[in-house]
């Protein structure tokens, strides 16, 4: 079964970008060739879909980490940085208003 999953990973760019239809088509071809029984095919499809979801999550995490790293390298403020500055400006405006009203 693990060899079949490895073959499934060779579908192109990996399971993260493969659709359910592509996986089902691939497994159907394996059934036709006699590499998998029809009873095993459902389990294989499920396993390949789960592996694909795991790869998507891992890819998203890597992309997120790389973007954060780039933002830090280029010294680009994050959304949290901007929100903190907005709050600070509001606090300063309120302080100025209070001082003017005295």
CSV table of N, CA and C in Angstrom, one decimal, residues 1-96:
chain,number,residue,atom,x,y,z
A,1,UNK,N,0.8,-1.2,0.0
A,1,UNK,CA,0.0,0.0,0.0
A,1,UNK,C,0.9,1.3,0.0
A,2,UNK,N,2.0,1.2,0.7
A,2,UNK,CA,2.9,2.4,0.8
A,2,UNK,C,3.5,2.7,-0.6
A,3,UNK,N,3.8,1.6,-1.4
A,3,UNK,CA,4.2,1.8,-2.7
A,3,UNK,C,3.2,2.5,-3.6
A,4,UNK,N,1.9,2.2,-3.4
A,4,UNK,CA,0.9,2.8,-4.1
A,4,UNK,C,0.8,4.3,-3.8
A,5,UNK,N,0.9,4.6,-2.5
A,5,UNK,CA,0.9,6.0,-2.1
A,5,UNK,C,2.1,6.8,-2.7
A,6,UNK,N,3.2,6.2,-2.8
A,6,UNK,CA,4.4,6.8,-3.4
A,6,UNK,C,4.1,7.1,-4.9
A,7,UNK,N,3.4,6.1,-5.5
A,7,UNK,CA,3.0,6.3,-6.9
A,7,UNK,C,2.0,7.5,-7.0
A,8,UNK,N,1.1,7.5,-6.0
A,8,UNK,CA,0.2,8.6,-6.0
A,8,UNK,C,0.8,10.0,-5.9
A,9,UNK,N,1.9,10.0,-5.2
A,9,UNK,CA,2.7,11.3,-5.0
A,9,UNK,C,3.3,11.7,-6.3
A,10,UNK,N,3.5,10.8,-7.2
A,10,UNK,CA,4.1,11.1,-8.5
A,10,UNK,C,3.1,11.7,-9.5
A,11,UNK,N,2.0,12.0,-9.1
A,11,UNK,CA,0.9,12.5,-10.0
A,11,UNK,C,1.2,13.9,-10.6
A,12,UNK,N,2.3,14.5,-10.2
A,12,UNK,CA,2.6,15.9,-10.7
A,12,UNK,C,3.3,16.6,-9.6
A,13,UNK,N,2.7,17.7,-9.2
A,13,UNK,CA,3.3,18.6,-8.2
A,13,UNK,C,3.1,18.1,-6.8
A,14,UNK,N,2.5,17.0,-6.6
A,14,UNK,CA,2.3,16.5,-5.3
A,14,UNK,C,0.8,16.5,-5.0
A,15,UNK,N,0.5,15.8,-3.9
A,15,UNK,CA,-1.0,15.7,-3.5
A,15,UNK,C,-1.6,17.0,-3.1
A,16,UNK,N,-0.8,17.9,-2.7
A,16,UNK,CA,-1.4,19.2,-2.3
A,16,UNK,C,-2.1,19.9,-3.4
A,17,UNK,N,-1.8,19.7,-4.6
A,17,UNK,CA,-2.4,20.4,-5.7
A,17,UNK,C,-3.3,19.5,-6.6
A,18,UNK,N,-3.4,18.3,-6.2
A,18,UNK,CA,-4.2,17.3,-6.9
A,18,UNK,C,-5.7,17.3,-6.5
A,19,UNK,N,-6.6,17.3,-7.4
A,19,UNK,CA,-8.0,17.3,-7.0
A,19,UNK,C,-8.5,15.9,-6.7
A,20,UNK,N,-9.6,15.8,-6.0
A,20,UNK,CA,-10.2,14.6,-5.7
A,20,UNK,C,-10.5,13.8,-7.0
A,21,UNK,N,-10.9,14.5,-8.1
A,21,UNK,CA,-11.2,13.8,-9.3
A,21,UNK,C,-9.9,13.2,-9.9
A,22,UNK,N,-8.8,13.9,-9.8
A,22,UNK,CA,-7.6,13.3,-10.4
A,22,UNK,C,-7.1,12.1,-9.6
A,23,UNK,N,-7.3,12.2,-8.3
A,23,UNK,CA,-6.9,11.0,-7.4
A,23,UNK,C,-7.8,9.8,-7.7
A,24,UNK,N,-9.1,10.1,-7.9
A,24,UNK,CA,-10.0,9.0,-8.2
A,24,UNK,C,-9.7,8.4,-9.6
A,25,UNK,N,-9.4,9.2,-10.5
A,25,UNK,CA,-9.0,8.7,-11.9
A,25,UNK,C,-7.8,7.9,-11.8
A,26,UNK,N,-6.8,8.4,-11.1
A,26,UNK,CA,-5.5,7.6,-10.9
A,26,UNK,C,-5.8,6.3,-10.3
A,27,UNK,N,-6.6,6.2,-9.2
A,27,UNK,CA,-6.8,5.0,-8.5
A,27,UNK,C,-7.6,4.0,-9.4
A,28,UNK,N,-8.6,4.6,-10.2
A,28,UNK,CA,-9.4,3.8,-11.1
A,28,UNK,C,-8.4,3.1,-12.1
A,29,UNK,N,-7.5,3.9,-12.6
A,29,UNK,CA,-6.5,3.3,-13.6
A,29,UNK,C,-5.7,2.2,-12.9
A,30,UNK,N,-5.4,2.3,-11.6
A,30,UNK,CA,-4.6,1.3,-10.9
A,30,UNK,C,-5.5,0.0,-10.7
A,31,UNK,N,-6.8,0.2,-10.5
A,31,UNK,CA,-7.7,-0.9,-10.4
A,31,UNK,C,-7.8,-1.6,-11.8
A,32,UNK,N,-7.9,-0.9,-12.8
A,32,UNK,CA,-7.9,-1.5,-14.2
A,32,UNK,C,-6.7,-2.3,-14.5
A,33,UNK,N,-5.5,-1.8,-14.0
A,33,UNK,CA,-4.3,-2.5,-14.3
A,33,UNK,C,-4.1,-3.6,-13.3
A,34,UNK,N,-4.9,-3.8,-12.3
A,34,UNK,CA,-4.8,-4.9,-11.4
A,34,UNK,C,-3.8,-4.6,-10.3
A,35,UNK,N,-3.4,-3.4,-10.1
A,35,UNK,CA,-2.4,-3.0,-9.1
A,35,UNK,C,-3.1,-2.8,-7.7
A,36,UNK,N,-4.4,-2.6,-7.8
A,36,UNK,CA,-5.2,-2.4,-6.5
A,36,UNK,C,-6.6,-3.1,-6.8
A,37,UNK,N,-7.1,-3.7,-5.7
A,37,UNK,CA,-8.5,-4.2,-5.9
A,37,UNK,C,-9.5,-3.1,-5.7
A,38,UNK,N,-10.7,-3.3,-6.1
A,38,UNK,CA,-11.7,-2.3,-6.0
A,38,UNK,C,-12.0,-2.1,-4.5
A,39,UNK,N,-11.9,-3.1,-3.7
A,39,UNK,CA,-12.1,-2.9,-2.2
A,39,UNK,C,-11.0,-2.0,-1.6
A,40,UNK,N,-9.8,-2.1,-2.1
A,40,UNK,CA,-8.7,-1.3,-1.6
A,40,UNK,C,-8.8,0.1,-2.1
A,41,UNK,N,-9.4,0.3,-3.2
A,41,UNK,CA,-9.4,1.6,-3.9
A,41,UNK,C,-10.0,2.7,-3.0
A,42,UNK,N,-11.1,2.4,-2.2
A,42,UNK,CA,-11.7,3.5,-1.4
A,42,UNK,C,-10.7,3.9,-0.3
A,43,UNK,N,-10.0,2.9,0.3
A,43,UNK,CA,-9.0,3.2,1.3
A,43,UNK,C,-7.9,4.0,0.8
A,44,UNK,N,-7.4,3.7,-0.4
A,44,UNK,CA,-6.3,4.4,-1.1
A,44,UNK,C,-6.7,5.8,-1.4
A,45,UNK,N,-7.9,6.0,-1.9
A,45,UNK,CA,-8.4,7.3,-2.2
A,45,UNK,C,-8.5,8.2,-0.9
A,46,UNK,N,-9.0,7.6,0.2
A,46,UNK,CA,-9.1,8.3,1.4
A,46,UNK,C,-7.7,8.7,1.9
A,47,UNK,N,-6.7,7.7,1.9
A,47,UNK,CA,-5.4,8.0,2.3
A,47,UNK,C,-4.7,9.1,1.5
A,48,UNK,N,-4.9,9.0,0.2
A,48,UNK,CA,-4.3,10.0,-0.7
A,48,UNK,C,-4.9,11.4,-0.4
A,49,UNK,N,-6.2,11.5,-0.2
A,49,UNK,CA,-6.9,12.8,0.1
A,49,UNK,C,-6.4,13.3,1.4
A,50,UNK,N,-6.2,12.4,2.4
A,50,UNK,CA,-5.7,12.9,3.7
A,50,UNK,C,-4.3,13.4,3.6
A,51,UNK,N,-3.5,12.7,2.9
A,51,UNK,CA,-2.1,13.1,2.6
A,51,UNK,C,-2.0,14.4,1.9
A,52,UNK,N,-2.9,14.6,1.0
A,52,UNK,CA,-3.0,15.9,0.2
A,52,UNK,C,-3.3,17.0,1.2
A,53,UNK,N,-4.3,16.8,2.1
A,53,UNK,CA,-4.7,17.9,3.0
A,53,UNK,C,-3.5,18.2,3.9
A,54,UNK,N,-2.8,17.2,4.4
A,54,UNK,CA,-1.6,17.4,5.3
A,54,UNK,C,-0.6,18.2,4.5
A,55,UNK,N,-0.4,17.9,3.2
A,55,UNK,CA,0.6,18.6,2.5
A,55,UNK,C,0.2,20.0,2.3
A,56,UNK,N,-1.1,20.3,2.0
A,56,UNK,CA,-1.6,21.6,1.9
A,56,UNK,C,-1.3,22.5,3.1
A,57,UNK,N,-1.6,21.9,4.3
A,57,UNK,CA,-1.4,22.6,5.6
A,57,UNK,C,0.1,22.9,5.8
A,58,UNK,N,0.9,21.9,5.4
A,58,UNK,CA,2.4,22.1,5.6
A,58,UNK,C,2.9,23.2,4.6
A,59,UNK,N,2.4,23.2,3.4
A,59,UNK,CA,2.8,24.2,2.4
A,59,UNK,C,2.3,25.6,2.9
A,60,UNK,N,1.1,25.7,3.4
A,60,UNK,CA,0.6,27.0,3.9
A,60,UNK,C,1.4,27.5,5.0
A,61,UNK,N,1.8,26.6,5.9
A,61,UNK,CA,2.6,27.0,7.1
A,61,UNK,C,4.0,27.5,6.6
A,62,UNK,N,4.6,26.8,5.6
A,62,UNK,CA,5.9,27.2,5.1
A,62,UNK,C,5.8,28.6,4.4
A,63,UNK,N,4.7,28.8,3.6
A,63,UNK,CA,4.5,30.0,2.9
A,63,UNK,C,4.3,31.1,3.9
A,64,UNK,N,3.5,30.9,4.9
A,64,UNK,CA,3.3,31.9,6.0
A,64,UNK,C,4.6,32.3,6.7
A,65,UNK,N,5.4,31.3,7.0
A,65,UNK,CA,6.7,31.5,7.7
A,65,UNK,C,7.6,32.3,6.8
A,66,UNK,N,7.7,32.0,5.5
A,66,UNK,CA,8.5,32.7,4.6
A,66,UNK,C,8.1,34.2,4.4
A,67,UNK,N,6.8,34.4,4.4
A,67,UNK,CA,6.3,35.7,4.2
A,67,UNK,C,6.6,36.6,5.5
A,68,UNK,N,6.5,36.0,6.6
A,68,UNK,CA,6.8,36.7,7.9
A,68,UNK,C,8.3,37.0,7.9
A,69,UNK,N,9.1,36.1,7.4
A,69,UNK,CA,10.6,36.3,7.4
A,69,UNK,C,10.9,37.5,6.4
A,70,UNK,N,10.2,37.5,5.3
A,70,UNK,CA,10.5,38.6,4.3
A,70,UNK,C,10.0,39.9,4.8
A,71,UNK,N,8.9,39.9,5.5
A,71,UNK,CA,8.4,41.2,6.1
A,71,UNK,C,9.4,41.7,7.1
A,72,UNK,N,10.0,40.8,7.9
A,72,UNK,CA,10.9,41.3,8.9
A,72,UNK,C,12.2,41.7,8.2
A,73,UNK,N,12.7,41.0,7.2
A,73,UNK,CA,13.9,41.4,6.5
A,73,UNK,C,13.8,42.8,5.8
A,74,UNK,N,12.6,43.0,5.2
A,74,UNK,CA,12.4,44.3,4.6
A,74,UNK,C,11.9,45.4,5.5
A,75,UNK,N,11.8,45.0,6.8
A,75,UNK,CA,11.3,46.0,7.8
A,75,UNK,C,9.9,46.5,7.4
A,76,UNK,N,9.0,45.7,6.9
A,76,UNK,CA,7.7,46.1,6.6
A,76,UNK,C,6.8,45.8,7.8
A,77,UNK,N,6.0,46.9,8.2
A,77,UNK,CA,5.2,46.7,9.4
A,77,UNK,C,4.1,45.7,9.2
A,78,UNK,N,3.8,44.9,10.2
A,78,UNK,CA,2.7,43.9,10.2
A,78,UNK,C,1.4,44.6,10.5
A,79,UNK,N,0.3,43.9,10.3
A,79,UNK,CA,-1.0,44.4,10.7
A,79,UNK,C,-1.1,44.8,12.2
A,80,UNK,N,-0.5,43.9,13.0
A,80,UNK,CA,-0.4,44.2,14.4
A,80,UNK,C,0.3,45.5,14.7
A,81,UNK,N,1.4,45.7,14.0
A,81,UNK,CA,2.2,46.9,14.2
A,81,UNK,C,1.4,48.1,13.9
A,82,UNK,N,0.6,48.1,12.8
A,82,UNK,CA,-0.2,49.2,12.4
A,82,UNK,C,-1.3,49.4,13.4
A,83,UNK,N,-1.9,48.4,13.9
A,83,UNK,CA,-3.0,48.5,14.8
A,83,UNK,C,-2.5,49.1,16.1
A,84,UNK,N,-1.3,48.7,16.5
A,84,UNK,CA,-0.7,49.3,17.7
A,84,UNK,C,-0.5,50.8,17.6
A,85,UNK,N,0.0,51.2,16.4
A,85,UNK,CA,0.2,52.6,16.1
A,85,UNK,C,-1.1,53.4,16.1
A,86,UNK,N,-2.1,52.8,15.5
A,86,UNK,CA,-3.4,53.5,15.4
A,86,UNK,C,-3.9,53.7,16.8
A,87,UNK,N,-3.8,52.7,17.7
A,87,UNK,CA,-4.2,52.8,19.1
A,87,UNK,C,-3.4,53.9,19.8
A,88,UNK,N,-2.1,53.9,19.6
A,88,UNK,CA,-1.3,54.9,20.2
A,88,UNK,C,-1.7,56.3,19.7
A,89,UNK,N,-2.0,56.5,18.4
A,89,UNK,CA,-2.4,57.8,17.9
A,89,UNK,C,-3.7,58.2,18.6
A,90,UNK,N,-4.6,57.3,18.7
A,90,UNK,CA,-5.9,57.6,19.3
A,90,UNK,C,-5.7,58.1,20.8
A,91,UNK,N,-4.9,57.3,21.5
A,91,UNK,CA,-4.6,57.7,22.9
A,91,UNK,C,-4.0,59.1,22.9
A,92,UNK,N,-3.0,59.4,22.1
A,92,UNK,CA,-2.4,60.7,22.1
A,92,UNK,C,-3.4,61.8,21.7
A,93,UNK,N,-4.3,61.5,20.7
A,93,UNK,CA,-5.3,62.5,20.4
A,93,UNK,C,-6.2,62.8,21.6
A,94,UNK,N,-6.6,61.7,22.3
A,94,UNK,CA,-7.4,61.9,23.5
A,94,UNK,C,-6.7,62.7,24.6
A,95,UNK,N,-5.4,62.4,24.7
A,95,UNK,CA,-4.6,63.2,25.7
A,95,UNK,C,-4.6,64.7,25.4
A,96,UNK,N,-4.4,65.0,24.1
A,96,UNK,CA,-4.3,66.4,23.6
A,96,UNK,C,-5.7,67.0,23.9
